[in-house]
Amino acid sequence: MLVTGKQILDHAHENGYAVGAFNVNNMEIVQAIIEAAEETKSPVILQASQGGLKYAGVEYIAEMAKVAARNASVPVAVHLDHGTDFTQIMQCIRNGFTSVMIDASKKPLEENIATTKKIVDIAHAVGVSVEAELGKIGGTEDDITVDEKDATFTDPDEAEKFVKETGVDYLAIAVGTAHGPYKGEPKLDFDRIKTIKERLNMPSVLHGSSGVPEESIKKAVSQGINKINIDTDIRMAFNKAVREFVAENPDVYDPRKILGPAREEMKKVIAEKMKMFGAAGKAWK
Ligand code: G3H
Ligand code: 13P
Ligand code: ZN
């Protein structure tokens, strides 16, 4: 069942759980996510990153994700992750994405607001939901120290102004996570998540969620996170399964035999996340 991002995330916000938003790059990943969602009866978001669109092309990603969504027994949204380019965002909308992210978080506040509002006005006119980002979520190369922390984390006052002026549907907040594998253990600012939730009363999004310990994820959800982005942990599962299979079966050359076990391993990791996020059993008809 193909639905909008807003339908999925408003339900999560109203019922106090989080939906997994998993990055898709090929058919096996799409199938692993959908099978995990159906088995655990979880609503789910399939999202395409910049790298994913470059690798597979917007049409392939869109059609694969839409076929999966339409045939699924659970609610599925198709989302653009970290959109920065106006033309690309329009192409995603035209190809049937039901949600887009405009990430202008590197720009100054007023410019981020203006850029986001322009996308919101267009997307909403055609029934597509919008995610934006406020604050700076680190990359693996970004070593966020405690001193720098407050300068880059999302400010609740700014968040209130941002949402009021843009009309965005859900907001990605910087609260201590970073994209890619962690060197140490990430320390999340749970009070900030709670404050932002109280001030905005709308769905909040956590990026860079791979490798965040289960306890921290559960606490983040209890304080107000409703969309949890996972990419790296899927890549890790894929990589491990393919390497193991090839090492144990050096003579096998059939791609289906190599990728099949990887699809199974990704599915297990994804199903665990769905349970951890509180999404299992939350799918509606
Ligand atoms: O934005 C987060 C993604 O994990 C980055 O993915 O390397 O496919 O663009 P990418
Ligand atoms: P990870 O790769 O750290 O899971 O981050 C995913 C993400 O935030 C995609 O937007
Ligand atoms: Zn991200």
Coordinates of C-alpha atoms and ligand atoms in Angstrom, one line a residue:
M1 CA 0.0 0.0 0.0
L2 CA 1.7 3.2 -1.2
V3 CA 1.0 6.1 1.2
T4 CA 2.5 9.5 1.9
G5 CA 5.3 10.1 4.4
K6 CA 3.0 12.3 6.4
Q7 CA 0.3 9.6 6.7
I8 CA 3.0 7.2 8.1
L9 CA 4.7 9.7 10.4
D10 CA 1.6 11.4 11.8
H11 CA 0.4 7.9 12.9
A12 CA 3.8 7.2 14.5
H13 CA 3.7 10.7 16.2
E14 CA 0.2 10.1 17.5
N15 CA 1.0 6.6 18.8
G16 CA 4.5 7.2 20.2
Y17 CA 6.7 4.9 18.0
A18 CA 9.2 5.3 15.2
V19 CA 9.2 4.1 11.6
G20 CA 12.4 2.8 10.0
A21 CA 13.5 4.7 6.9
F22 CA 15.9 2.4 5.1
N23 CA 18.1 3.4 2.2
V24 CA 17.5 1.5 -1.0
N25 CA 20.1 1.0 -3.8
N26 CA 19.1 -2.2 -5.6
M27 CA 16.3 -4.8 -5.8
E28 CA 17.6 -7.1 -3.1
I29 CA 17.6 -4.2 -0.6
V30 CA 14.0 -3.2 -1.5
Q31 CA 12.8 -6.8 -1.2
A32 CA 14.6 -7.3 2.2
I33 CA 13.0 -4.2 3.6
I34 CA 9.5 -5.1 2.4
E35 CA 9.7 -8.7 3.5
A36 CA 10.9 -7.5 7.0
A37 CA 8.0 -5.0 7.1
E38 CA 5.4 -7.6 6.2
E39 CA 6.7 -10.2 8.6
T40 CA 6.7 -7.7 11.5
K41 CA 3.6 -5.9 10.3
S42 CA 5.4 -2.5 10.3
P43 CA 4.8 0.6 8.3
V44 CA 8.0 1.5 6.5
I45 CA 9.8 4.2 4.4
L46 CA 11.9 3.3 1.4
Q47 CA 14.4 6.1 0.8
A48 CA 16.8 7.0 -2.0
S49 CA 20.1 8.9 -1.2
Q50 CA 22.1 11.0 -3.6
G51 CA 24.5 8.0 -4.0
G52 CA 21.5 5.6 -4.6
L53 CA 20.0 7.8 -7.3
K54 CA 23.4 8.2 -9.0
Y55 CA 24.0 4.4 -8.9
A56 CA 20.5 3.2 -10.0
G57 CA 18.8 6.3 -11.6
V58 CA 15.7 7.9 -10.4
E59 CA 13.3 5.9 -12.6
Y60 CA 14.7 2.5 -11.6
I61 CA 14.6 3.4 -7.9
A62 CA 11.1 4.9 -8.2
E63 CA 9.6 2.1 -10.2
M64 CA 11.2 -0.6 -8.0
A65 CA 10.0 1.1 -4.8
K66 CA 6.5 1.7 -6.1
V67 CA 6.0 -1.9 -7.2
A68 CA 7.1 -3.0 -3.8
A69 CA 4.9 -0.5 -2.1
R70 CA 1.8 -1.2 -4.1
N71 CA 2.1 -5.0 -3.6
A72 CA 2.9 -4.7 0.1
S73 CA 0.3 -5.5 2.7
V74 CA 1.7 -2.7 5.0
P75 CA 1.8 1.1 4.5
V76 CA 5.0 2.1 2.5
A77 CA 6.2 5.6 1.6
V78 CA 8.8 6.4 -1.1
H79 CA 11.1 9.2 0.0
L80 CA 14.0 11.2 -1.3
D81 CA 16.8 11.4 1.3
H82 CA 19.0 14.6 1.6
G83 CA 17.7 16.3 -1.5
T84 CA 19.6 19.5 -2.2
D85 CA 18.9 20.1 -5.9
F86 CA 15.6 21.7 -7.0
T87 CA 15.5 19.8 -10.4
Q88 CA 16.2 16.5 -8.8
I89 CA 13.4 17.0 -6.2
M90 CA 11.0 17.8 -9.0
Q91 CA 12.1 14.7 -10.9
C92 CA 11.4 12.6 -7.8
I93 CA 7.9 14.1 -7.4
R94 CA 7.2 13.5 -11.0
N95 CA 8.3 9.9 -10.7
G96 CA 5.9 9.3 -7.9
F97 CA 7.9 9.7 -4.7
T98 CA 5.4 10.4 -1.9
S99 CA 7.8 12.2 0.3
V100 CA 10.9 14.4 -0.3
M101 CA 13.7 15.8 1.9
I102 CA 15.0 19.2 1.2
D103 CA 18.3 19.5 3.1
A104 CA 19.4 23.1 3.2
S105 CA 20.9 22.7 6.7
K106 CA 24.3 24.0 5.5
K107 CA 22.8 27.4 4.7
P108 CA 22.1 30.2 7.2
L109 CA 18.7 30.0 8.9
E110 CA 16.8 32.5 6.7
E111 CA 18.1 30.8 3.5
N112 CA 17.3 27.4 4.8
I113 CA 13.7 28.6 5.6
A114 CA 13.3 30.2 2.1
T115 CA 14.7 27.1 0.3
T116 CA 12.5 24.7 2.3
K117 CA 9.3 26.8 1.9
K118 CA 9.7 26.8 -1.8
I119 CA 9.8 23.0 -1.9
V120 CA 6.9 22.7 0.7
D121 CA 4.7 25.0 -1.5
I122 CA 5.2 22.9 -4.6
A123 CA 5.2 19.4 -2.9
H124 CA 2.1 20.1 -0.9
A125 CA 0.2 21.3 -4.0
V126 CA 0.6 17.8 -5.4
G127 CA 0.1 15.8 -2.2
V128 CA 3.8 15.0 -1.5
S129 CA 5.1 15.3 2.1
V130 CA 8.3 17.2 3.0
E131 CA 11.2 16.6 5.5
A132 CA 13.7 19.4 6.2
E133 CA 16.8 19.6 8.4
L134 CA 17.8 22.1 11.0
G135 CA 21.2 22.0 12.8
K136 CA 24.2 20.1 11.5
I137 CA 24.3 16.3 11.6
G138 CA 27.9 15.1 11.6
G139 CA 29.5 12.9 8.9
T140 CA 32.0 10.2 9.8
E141 CA 34.8 12.7 9.2
D142 CA 33.2 15.2 11.6
D143 CA 34.6 14.9 15.1
I144 CA 31.9 16.7 17.1
T145 CA 33.4 17.6 20.5
V146 CA 31.4 18.6 23.5
D147 CA 32.5 22.2 23.2
E148 CA 31.3 22.5 19.6
K149 CA 28.1 20.6 20.4
D150 CA 25.7 23.4 21.2
A151 CA 26.7 25.3 18.1
T152 CA 25.7 22.5 15.7
F153 CA 22.8 20.8 17.6
T154 CA 19.2 21.9 16.7
D155 CA 18.1 25.0 18.6
P156 CA 14.4 24.6 19.9
D157 CA 13.6 28.3 19.4
E158 CA 14.9 28.2 15.8
A159 CA 13.0 24.9 15.2
E160 CA 9.7 26.5 16.3
K161 CA 10.3 29.5 13.9
F162 CA 11.5 27.2 11.1
V163 CA 8.4 25.0 11.2
K164 CA 6.0 27.9 11.5
E165 CA 7.5 29.7 8.6
T166 CA 8.0 26.7 6.2
G167 CA 5.0 24.4 7.0
V168 CA 7.3 21.4 6.7
D169 CA 5.8 18.0 7.7
Y170 CA 8.6 16.5 9.7
L171 CA 12.0 17.8 10.9
A172 CA 15.4 16.1 11.0
I173 CA 17.2 17.3 14.1
A174 CA 20.9 17.2 15.1
V175 CA 21.1 15.7 18.6
G176 CA 24.4 13.8 18.6
T177 CA 24.2 11.2 15.8
A178 CA 26.4 11.2 12.7
H179 CA 26.3 9.4 9.4
G180 CA 28.3 6.2 8.8
P181 CA 30.1 3.9 11.3
Y182 CA 30.9 5.4 14.8
K183 CA 34.4 5.4 16.2
G184 CA 33.2 5.6 19.8
E185 CA 29.7 5.4 21.3
P186 CA 27.4 8.2 20.3
K187 CA 26.0 10.4 23.1
L188 CA 22.5 11.6 22.3
D189 CA 20.9 14.7 23.8
F190 CA 17.6 13.2 25.0
D191 CA 16.5 16.4 26.7
R192 CA 16.8 18.2 23.5
I193 CA 14.7 15.6 21.7
K194 CA 12.0 16.0 24.4
T195 CA 12.1 19.8 24.3
I196 CA 11.8 19.9 20.6
K197 CA 8.9 17.4 20.7
E198 CA 7.0 19.5 23.3
R199 CA 7.6 22.7 21.3
L200 CA 6.8 21.4 17.8
N201 CA 4.2 18.7 18.5
M202 CA 5.1 17.0 15.2
P203 CA 7.2 14.1 13.9
S204 CA 11.0 14.3 14.5
V205 CA 13.6 12.5 12.4
L206 CA 16.9 10.9 13.6
H207 CA 19.6 10.5 10.9
G208 CA 22.8 8.5 11.3
S209 CA 21.1 5.9 13.4
S210 CA 23.2 2.8 12.4
G211 CA 25.4 1.7 15.3
V212 CA 23.4 3.6 17.9
P213 CA 22.9 1.2 20.9
E214 CA 19.4 -0.3 21.4
E215 CA 19.0 1.5 24.7
S216 CA 19.7 4.9 23.2
I217 CA 17.4 4.2 20.3
K218 CA 14.5 3.2 22.6
K219 CA 15.1 6.3 24.8
A220 CA 15.2 8.6 21.7
V221 CA 11.8 7.1 20.6
S222 CA 10.3 7.6 24.0
Q223 CA 11.3 11.2 23.9
G224 CA 9.8 11.9 20.5
I225 CA 11.7 10.5 17.5
N226 CA 9.3 9.1 14.8
K227 CA 11.5 8.4 11.8
I228 CA 14.8 6.6 12.1
N229 CA 17.2 6.5 9.1
I230 CA 19.3 3.4 8.6
D231 CA 21.8 2.9 5.8
T232 CA 25.2 1.7 7.1
D233 CA 23.9 -1.3 9.1
I234 CA 22.2 -2.6 5.9
R235 CA 25.5 -2.2 4.0
M236 CA 27.4 -4.0 6.8
A237 CA 24.9 -6.9 6.7
F238 CA 25.2 -7.1 2.9
N239 CA 29.0 -6.9 2.9
K240 CA 29.4 -9.6 5.6
A241 CA 27.0 -12.0 4.0
V242 CA 28.5 -11.7 0.5
R243 CA 32.1 -12.0 1.8
E244 CA 31.2 -15.1 3.9
F245 CA 29.3 -16.8 1.0
V246 CA 32.1 -16.2 -1.5
A247 CA 34.8 -17.3 0.9
E248 CA 32.9 -20.5 1.6
N249 CA 31.8 -21.1 -2.0
P250 CA 34.6 -20.0 -4.2
D251 CA 33.3 -21.9 -7.2
V252 CA 29.8 -20.4 -7.3
Y253 CA 29.3 -17.7 -10.0
D254 CA 25.5 -17.3 -10.1
P255 CA 24.7 -13.8 -8.8
R256 CA 21.4 -15.1 -7.4
K257 CA 23.2 -17.6 -5.2
I258 CA 25.6 -14.9 -4.0
L259 CA 23.0 -12.2 -3.4
G260 CA 20.2 -14.4 -2.0
P261 CA 21.8 -15.0 1.3
A262 CA 22.7 -11.3 1.6
R263 CA 19.1 -10.4 1.1
E264 CA 18.2 -12.8 3.9
E265 CA 20.8 -11.3 6.3
M266 CA 19.7 -7.7 5.5
K267 CA 16.1 -8.7 6.2
K268 CA 17.0 -10.1 9.6
V269 CA 18.8 -6.8 10.6
I270 CA 16.0 -4.7 9.3
A271 CA 13.3 -6.7 11.1
E272 CA 15.2 -6.3 14.4
K273 CA 15.3 -2.6 13.9
M274 CA 11.6 -2.4 13.2
K275 CA 11.0 -4.2 16.5
M276 CA 13.5 -2.0 18.3
F277 CA 11.7 1.2 17.0
G278 CA 8.3 0.0 18.2
A279 CA 6.9 -0.2 14.7
A280 CA 6.2 -3.9 14.7
G281 CA 2.5 -4.6 14.7
K282 CA 1.6 -0.9 14.0
A283 CA 0.7 -1.4 10.3
W284 CA -2.9 -0.5 9.5
K285 CA -5.1 -1.7 6.7
Ligands
G3H1 O1 22.7 10.2 3.6 C1 23.0 9.1 4.1 C2 23.4 8.0 3.2 O2 23.8 7.0 4.1 C3 24.5 8.4 2.3 O3 24.4 7.6 1.2 O4 26.5 7.3 0.0 O5 24.4 6.6 -0.9 O6 24.8 9.0 -0.8 P1 25.1 7.7 -0.2
13P2 P1 23.5 5.7 8.7 O1 24.2 5.3 7.4 O2 24.5 6.2 9.7 O3 22.6 4.7 9.2 O4 22.7 7.1 8.3 C1 21.6 6.9 7.4 C2 21.0 8.3 7.2 O5 20.8 9.1 8.0 C3 20.4 8.5 5.8 O6 19.9 9.8 5.7
ZN3 ZN 20.9 11.3 6.7

